[in-house]
mmCIF file of C-alpha atoms in Angstrom:
data_model
loop_
_atom_site.group_PDB
_atom_site.id
_atom_site.type_symbol
_atom_site.label_atom_id
_atom_site.label_comp_id
_atom_site.label_asym_id
_atom_site.label_seq_id
_atom_site.Cartn_x
_atom_site.Cartn_y
_atom_site.Cartn_z
ATOM 1 C CA MET P 220 0.000 0.000 0.000
ATOM 2 C CA TYR P 221 2.868 2.383 0.780
ATOM 3 C CA ASN P 222 4.347 1.963 -2.722
ATOM 4 C CA LYS P 223 1.051 2.112 -4.574
ATOM 5 C CA VAL P 224 1.361 4.129 -7.778
ATOM 6 C CA GLU P 225 -2.313 4.438 -8.716
ATOM 7 C CA LEU P 226 -4.758 6.049 -6.292
ATOM 8 C CA CYS P 227 -8.413 6.518 -7.210
ATOM 9 C CA GLY P 228 -7.507 6.001 -10.859
ATOM 10 C CA VAL P 229 -4.750 8.631 -10.705
ATOM 11 C CA ASN P 230 -1.204 7.644 -11.655
ATOM 12 C CA THR P 231 0.708 9.395 -8.880
ATOM 13 C CA SER P 232 4.056 8.988 -10.622
ATOM 14 C CA ARG P 233 2.876 11.300 -13.413
ATOM 15 C CA LEU P 234 1.338 14.029 -11.290
ATOM 16 C CA ARG P 235 2.285 17.548 -12.252
ATOM 17 C CA VAL P 236 3.818 19.796 -9.580
ATOM 18 C CA LEU P 237 3.039 23.527 -9.808
ATOM 19 C CA THR P 238 5.455 26.218 -8.731
ATOM 20 C CA ASN P 239 4.316 28.839 -6.254
ATOM 21 C CA ASP P 240 4.118 31.469 -9.028
ATOM 22 C CA GLU P 241 1.969 29.163 -11.146
ATOM 23 C CA ILE P 242 -0.321 28.523 -8.189
ATOM 24 C CA TYR P 243 -0.765 32.264 -7.583
ATOM 25 C CA ALA P 244 -1.473 32.884 -11.272
ATOM 26 C CA LEU P 245 -4.135 30.163 -11.297
ATOM 27 C CA LEU P 246 -5.654 31.478 -8.073
ATOM 28 C CA ARG P 247 -5.973 34.944 -9.620
ATOM 29 C CA ARG P 248 -7.673 33.402 -12.661
ATOM 30 C CA LEU P 249 -10.038 31.506 -10.366
ATOM 31 C CA ARG P 250 -10.895 34.648 -8.394
ATOM 32 C CA ALA P 251 -11.607 36.341 -11.718
ATOM 33 C CA GLY P 252 -14.186 33.654 -12.516
ATOM 34 C CA ASP P 253 -12.180 31.134 -14.563
ATOM 35 C CA LEU P 254 -13.426 27.824 -13.138
ATOM 36 C CA SER P 255 -11.018 25.810 -15.288
ATOM 37 C CA ALA P 256 -8.195 27.231 -13.148
ATOM 38 C CA ARG P 257 -9.695 25.388 -10.175
ATOM 39 C CA ASP P 258 -9.292 22.041 -11.921
ATOM 40 C CA GLU P 259 -5.687 22.881 -12.795
ATOM 41 C CA LEU P 260 -4.982 23.834 -9.192
ATOM 42 C CA VAL P 261 -6.410 20.557 -7.911
ATOM 43 C CA CYS P 262 -4.484 18.439 -10.425
ATOM 44 C CA GLY P 263 -1.294 20.421 -9.816
ATOM 45 C CA ASN P 264 -1.391 19.867 -6.031
ATOM 46 C CA LEU P 265 -2.336 16.190 -5.819
ATOM 47 C CA ARG P 266 1.223 15.293 -4.858
ATOM 48 C CA LEU P 267 0.812 17.596 -1.876
ATOM 49 C CA VAL P 268 -2.215 15.543 -0.846
ATOM 50 C CA LEU P 269 -0.267 12.338 -1.382
ATOM 51 C CA SER P 270 2.608 13.532 0.811
ATOM 52 C CA VAL P 271 0.174 14.428 3.611
ATOM 53 C CA ILE P 272 -1.821 11.187 3.647
ATOM 54 C CA GLN P 273 1.373 9.109 3.892
ATOM 55 C CA ARG P 274 1.438 10.258 7.547
ATOM 56 C CA PHE P 275 -1.850 8.417 8.135
ATOM 57 C CA ALA P 276 -1.048 5.280 6.135
ATOM 58 C CA ASN P 277 -0.726 3.111 9.276
ATOM 59 C CA ARG P 278 -4.194 3.899 10.655
ATOM 60 C CA GLY P 279 -5.854 0.889 9.055
ATOM 61 C CA GLU P 280 -7.765 2.965 6.490
ATOM 62 C CA MET P 281 -7.622 2.444 2.742
ATOM 63 C CA LEU P 282 -5.154 4.852 1.181
ATOM 64 C CA ASP P 283 -7.635 5.510 -1.652
ATOM 65 C CA ASP P 284 -10.210 6.759 0.880
ATOM 66 C CA LEU P 285 -7.696 9.004 2.620
ATOM 67 C CA PHE P 286 -6.576 10.373 -0.758
ATOM 68 C CA GLN P 287 -10.149 11.352 -1.626
ATOM 69 C CA VAL P 288 -10.667 12.975 1.776
ATOM 70 C CA GLY P 289 -7.355 14.824 1.379
ATOM 71 C CA CYS P 290 -8.556 16.146 -1.986
ATOM 72 C CA ILE P 291 -11.580 17.644 -0.227
ATOM 73 C CA GLY P 292 -9.203 19.485 2.108
ATOM 74 C CA LEU P 293 -7.207 20.659 -0.920
ATOM 75 C CA ILE P 294 -10.350 22.030 -2.616
ATOM 76 C CA LYS P 295 -11.302 23.873 0.580
ATOM 77 C CA SER P 296 -7.803 25.351 0.692
ATOM 78 C CA ILE P 297 -8.106 26.563 -2.907
ATOM 79 C CA ASP P 298 -11.505 28.127 -2.258
ATOM 80 C CA ASN P 299 -10.503 29.859 0.991
ATOM 81 C CA PHE P 300 -6.885 30.891 0.387
ATOM 82 C CA ASN P 301 -6.274 34.622 0.867
ATOM 83 C CA LEU P 302 -4.096 35.993 -1.929
ATOM 84 C CA GLU P 303 -3.362 39.162 0.030
ATOM 85 C CA LEU P 304 -1.331 37.303 2.644
ATOM 86 C CA ASP P 305 2.356 36.759 1.988
ATOM 87 C CA VAL P 306 2.112 33.010 2.633
ATOM 88 C CA LYS P 307 2.935 30.042 0.425
ATOM 89 C CA PHE P 308 -0.131 28.113 -0.647
ATOM 90 C CA SER P 309 1.293 24.839 0.674
ATOM 91 C CA THR P 310 1.790 26.411 4.124
ATOM 92 C CA TYR P 311 -1.941 27.047 4.256
ATOM 93 C CA ALA P 312 -3.096 23.906 2.440
ATOM 94 C CA VAL P 313 -1.219 21.270 4.447
ATOM 95 C CA PRO P 314 -3.003 21.989 7.790
ATOM 96 C CA MET P 315 -6.334 22.108 5.945
ATOM 97 C CA ILE P 316 -5.709 18.709 4.340
ATOM 98 C CA ILE P 317 -4.521 17.239 7.643
ATOM 99 C CA GLY P 318 -7.612 18.621 9.384
ATOM 100 C CA GLU P 319 -9.916 17.069 6.808
ATOM 101 C CA VAL P 320 -8.234 13.670 7.119
ATOM 102 C CA ARG P 321 -8.343 13.835 10.911
ATOM 103 C CA ARG P 322 -12.050 14.674 10.836
ATOM 104 C CA TYR P 323 -12.635 11.656 8.657
ATOM 105 C CA LEU P 324 -10.648 9.408 11.006
ATOM 106 C CA ARG P 325 -12.488 10.769 14.052
ATOM 107 C CA ASP P 326 -15.885 10.154 12.485
ATOM 108 C CA HIS P 327 -14.857 6.568 11.768
ATOM 109 C CA SER P 328 -13.105 6.013 15.083
ATOM 110 C CA MET P 329 -14.050 3.253 17.545
ATOM 111 C CA VAL P 330 -14.004 5.887 20.331
ATOM 112 C CA ARG P 331 -17.469 7.481 20.458
ATOM 113 C CA VAL P 332 -17.878 11.143 21.389
ATOM 114 C CA SER P 333 -21.251 12.806 22.047
ATOM 115 C CA ARG P 334 -22.790 14.684 19.122
ATOM 116 C CA SER P 335 -22.899 18.029 20.964
ATOM 117 C CA LEU P 336 -19.251 17.774 21.968
ATOM 118 C CA ARG P 337 -18.189 16.775 18.467
ATOM 119 C CA ASP P 338 -20.205 19.630 16.927
ATOM 120 C CA LEU P 339 -18.548 22.134 19.245
ATOM 121 C CA ALA P 340 -15.113 20.733 18.364
ATOM 122 C CA TYR P 341 -15.858 21.045 14.634
ATOM 123 C CA ARG P 342 -17.123 24.610 15.088
ATOM 124 C CA ALA P 343 -13.916 25.431 16.918
ATOM 125 C CA MET P 344 -11.788 23.838 14.176
ATOM 126 C CA GLN P 345 -13.674 25.717 11.461
ATOM 127 C CA ALA P 346 -13.219 28.949 13.390
ATOM 128 C CA ARG P 347 -9.521 28.152 13.724
ATOM 129 C CA GLU P 348 -9.209 27.572 9.966
ATOM 130 C CA ARG P 349 -10.946 30.877 9.179
ATOM 131 C CA PHE P 350 -8.765 32.679 11.715
ATOM 132 C CA MET P 351 -5.602 31.166 10.200
ATOM 133 C CA ALA P 352 -6.724 32.188 6.702
ATOM 134 C CA GLU P 353 -7.198 35.775 7.838
ATOM 135 C CA ASN P 354 -4.267 36.145 10.247
ATOM 136 C CA ALA P 355 -1.707 33.514 9.147
ATOM 137 C CA ARG P 356 -1.302 32.241 12.724
ATOM 138 C CA GLU P 357 -2.954 29.856 15.169
ATOM 139 C CA PRO P 358 -5.646 31.403 17.406
ATOM 140 C CA SER P 359 -5.420 31.130 21.171
ATOM 141 C CA VAL P 360 -8.027 29.244 23.196
ATOM 142 C CA ASP P 361 -9.536 32.552 24.359
ATOM 143 C CA GLU P 362 -9.833 33.733 20.755
ATOM 144 C CA LEU P 363 -11.526 30.459 19.777
ATOM 145 C CA ALA P 364 -13.925 30.862 22.696
ATOM 146 C CA ARG P 365 -14.888 34.356 21.493
ATOM 147 C CA LEU P 366 -15.313 33.187 17.892
ATOM 148 C CA THR P 367 -17.568 30.254 18.845
ATOM 149 C CA GLY P 368 -19.393 31.833 21.772
ATOM 150 C CA ALA P 369 -18.478 28.893 24.002
ATOM 151 C CA GLY P 370 -16.617 28.831 27.284
ATOM 152 C CA ARG P 371 -12.842 28.439 27.389
ATOM 153 C CA GLU P 372 -13.063 25.142 29.300
ATOM 154 C CA GLU P 373 -15.705 23.825 26.897
ATOM 155 C CA ILE P 374 -13.426 24.511 23.919
ATOM 156 C CA VAL P 375 -10.466 22.749 25.542
ATOM 157 C CA PHE P 376 -12.588 19.748 26.550
ATOM 158 C CA ALA P 377 -14.249 19.475 23.113
ATOM 159 C CA LEU P 378 -10.975 19.654 21.169
ATOM 160 C CA ASP P 379 -9.379 17.172 23.539
ATOM 161 C CA ALA P 380 -12.325 14.771 23.121
ATOM 162 C CA VAL P 381 -11.851 14.512 19.351
ATOM 163 C CA THR P 382 -8.071 14.179 19.461
ATOM 164 C CA ASP P 383 -6.855 11.061 17.711
ATOM 165 C CA PRO P 384 -6.091 8.224 20.153
ATOM 166 C CA VAL P 385 -2.429 7.238 20.233
ATOM 167 C CA SER P 386 -1.358 3.614 20.220
ATOM 168 C CA LEU P 387 0.806 2.444 23.114
ATOM 169 C CA TYR P 388 3.082 0.986 20.456
ATOM 170 C CA GLU P 389 3.479 4.332 18.631
ATOM 171 C CA PRO P 390 7.258 4.838 18.207
ATOM 172 C CA LEU P 391 8.585 8.021 19.789
ATOM 173 C CA TYR P 392 12.312 7.680 19.129
ATOM 174 C CA SER P 393 14.702 5.302 17.438
ATOM 175 C CA ASP P 394 18.488 5.389 17.242
ATOM 176 C CA GLY P 395 18.643 2.623 14.658
ATOM 177 C CA THR P 396 18.123 -0.194 17.162
ATOM 178 C CA ASP P 397 15.010 -0.784 19.276
ATOM 179 C CA ALA P 398 12.487 2.051 19.073
ATOM 180 C CA ILE P 399 11.107 3.710 22.220
ATOM 181 C CA CYS P 400 7.297 3.539 22.200
ATOM 182 C CA VAL P 401 4.619 5.427 24.131
ATOM 183 C CA MET P 402 4.209 2.368 26.367
ATOM 184 C CA ASP P 403 7.835 2.718 27.482
ATOM 185 C CA GLN P 404 7.075 6.220 28.807
ATOM 186 C CA VAL P 405 3.964 5.208 30.784
ATOM 187 C CA ARG P 406 4.495 4.266 34.399
ATOM 188 C CA ASP P 407 2.076 2.821 36.939
ATOM 189 C CA THR P 408 3.388 3.952 40.318
ATOM 190 C CA ARG P 409 0.964 1.646 42.134
ATOM 191 C CA SER P 410 1.950 -1.608 40.453
ATOM 192 C CA THR P 411 5.732 -1.549 40.445
ATOM 193 C CA ASP P 412 7.852 -4.449 41.652
ATOM 194 C CA GLU P 413 8.976 -2.352 44.636
ATOM 195 C CA ASN P 414 5.383 -1.741 45.740
ATOM 196 C CA TRP P 415 4.491 -5.415 45.399
ATOM 197 C CA LEU P 416 7.448 -6.405 47.568
ATOM 198 C CA GLU P 417 6.633 -3.738 50.159
ATOM 199 C CA GLN P 418 3.014 -4.883 50.318
ATOM 200 C CA ILE P 419 4.033 -8.519 50.756
ATOM 201 C CA ALA P 420 6.459 -7.596 53.553
ATOM 202 C CA LEU P 421 3.844 -5.401 55.231
ATOM 203 C CA ASP P 422 1.184 -8.132 55.110
ATOM 204 C CA ASP P 423 3.682 -10.611 56.560
ATOM 205 C CA ALA P 424 4.610 -8.248 59.414
ATOM 206 C CA ILE P 425 0.954 -7.556 60.251
ATOM 207 C CA GLY P 426 0.222 -11.275 60.177
ATOM 208 C CA LYS P 427 2.697 -11.847 63.022
ATOM 209 C CA LEU P 428 0.886 -9.450 65.373
ATOM 210 C CA SER P 429 -1.716 -10.543 67.908
ATOM 211 C CA GLU P 430 -5.407 -10.083 67.144
ATOM 212 C CA ARG P 431 -5.592 -7.217 69.651
ATOM 213 C CA GLU P 432 -2.615 -5.433 68.099
ATOM 214 C CA ARG P 433 -4.017 -5.833 64.577
ATOM 215 C CA ARG P 434 -7.393 -4.467 65.677
ATOM 216 C CA ILE P 435 -5.851 -1.401 67.318
ATOM 217 C CA LEU P 436 -3.685 -0.635 64.278
ATOM 218 C CA ARG P 437 -6.657 -1.103 61.938
ATOM 219 C CA LEU P 438 -8.767 1.328 63.951
ATOM 220 C CA ARG P 439 -5.918 3.827 64.233
ATOM 221 C CA PHE P 440 -4.435 3.827 60.731
ATOM 222 C CA TYR P 441 -7.100 2.390 58.422
ATOM 223 C CA GLU P 442 -10.168 3.957 60.013
ATOM 224 C CA GLY P 443 -8.400 7.100 61.259
ATOM 225 C CA LYS P 444 -9.632 6.965 64.866
ATOM 226 C CA THR P 445 -7.888 8.711 67.749
ATOM 227 C CA GLN P 446 -6.407 6.769 70.666
ATOM 228 C CA MET P 447 -9.307 7.911 72.850
ATOM 229 C CA GLU P 448 -11.846 6.626 70.292
ATOM 230 C CA VAL P 449 -9.996 3.312 70.037
ATOM 231 C CA ALA P 450 -9.923 3.028 73.813
ATOM 232 C CA GLY P 451 -13.698 3.524 73.944
ATOM 233 C CA ALA P 452 -14.315 0.973 71.185
ATOM 234 C CA ILE P 453 -12.150 -1.727 72.774
ATOM 235 C CA GLY P 454 -12.900 -0.944 76.438
ATOM 236 C CA ILE P 455 -9.388 -0.143 77.662
ATOM 237 C CA SER P 456 -7.630 3.066 78.697
ATOM 238 C CA GLN P 457 -5.993 5.484 76.290
ATOM 239 C CA ALA P 458 -2.622 4.788 77.914
ATOM 240 C CA GLN P 459 -2.987 1.065 77.209
ATOM 241 C CA VAL P 460 -3.873 1.805 73.565
ATOM 242 C CA SER P 461 -0.746 3.935 73.276
ATOM 243 C CA ARG P 462 1.479 1.197 74.729
ATOM 244 C CA VAL P 463 0.018 -1.551 72.514
ATOM 245 C CA GLU P 464 0.282 0.656 69.440
ATOM 246 C CA LYS P 465 3.949 1.508 70.059
ATOM 247 C CA ALA P 466 4.817 -2.110 70.768
ATOM 248 C CA ALA P 467 3.051 -3.314 67.620
ATOM 249 C CA LEU P 468 4.779 -0.708 65.436
ATOM 250 C CA ALA P 469 8.140 -1.635 66.938
ATOM 251 C CA LYS P 470 7.551 -5.313 66.102
ATOM 252 C CA MET P 471 6.591 -4.422 62.529
ATOM 253 C CA LYS P 472 9.600 -2.158 62.106
ATOM 254 C CA LYS P 473 11.926 -4.913 63.267
ATOM 255 C CA GLN P 474 10.238 -7.394 60.956
ATOM 256 C CA LEU P 475 10.397 -5.064 57.937
#
């Protein structure tokens, strides 16, 4: 699939590549009403689409489908590009194509997001695209909130909800040998070998205490009761509770 030459009936090895000057000339013709210039712009930038969708080739989707979706992003870029900005067309088109492909992948994702949240995320992304077309920079979260009329936290939560899930086996770095994956950077502080060993030793030390000592320690450290409350529950004095507690902790410390 990676080396496929023909996509959607298009021989990618024979695709024409337009220069930036040619693209601007065709865009001016299009703005003047020459619709044939639009077709030339699409055909002359298909390699740009191809280069973008190669990034998503390992997502399990057919490359033909991604190519078609990328072409939609390209057409949107052509229709919305601002000629007055001193920006290369590809600089504007690539994020638009990526955004279109990501939308497609999100809509076909196994992770389900509520319709209202997804709609807000898409409104925010559309507002971001319009802002970038007009200002040639990414908007801040506060600017997106003003453009959409939503709260700042809502925007952050919505955009985060539609973010592509990352595989634990996604490679992060490789020096030519074994690659470091996302899974290698994730740590469970509660299930480490050290914690298992500590828990085993603790259970063993508690098991060697008398029933009375275990009960006092459970009331004191698991249920959070004071020595006076423990004394009342067991029916002994607070001084006796204190002595038993200290003796039990000393035994456990020696055992550990």
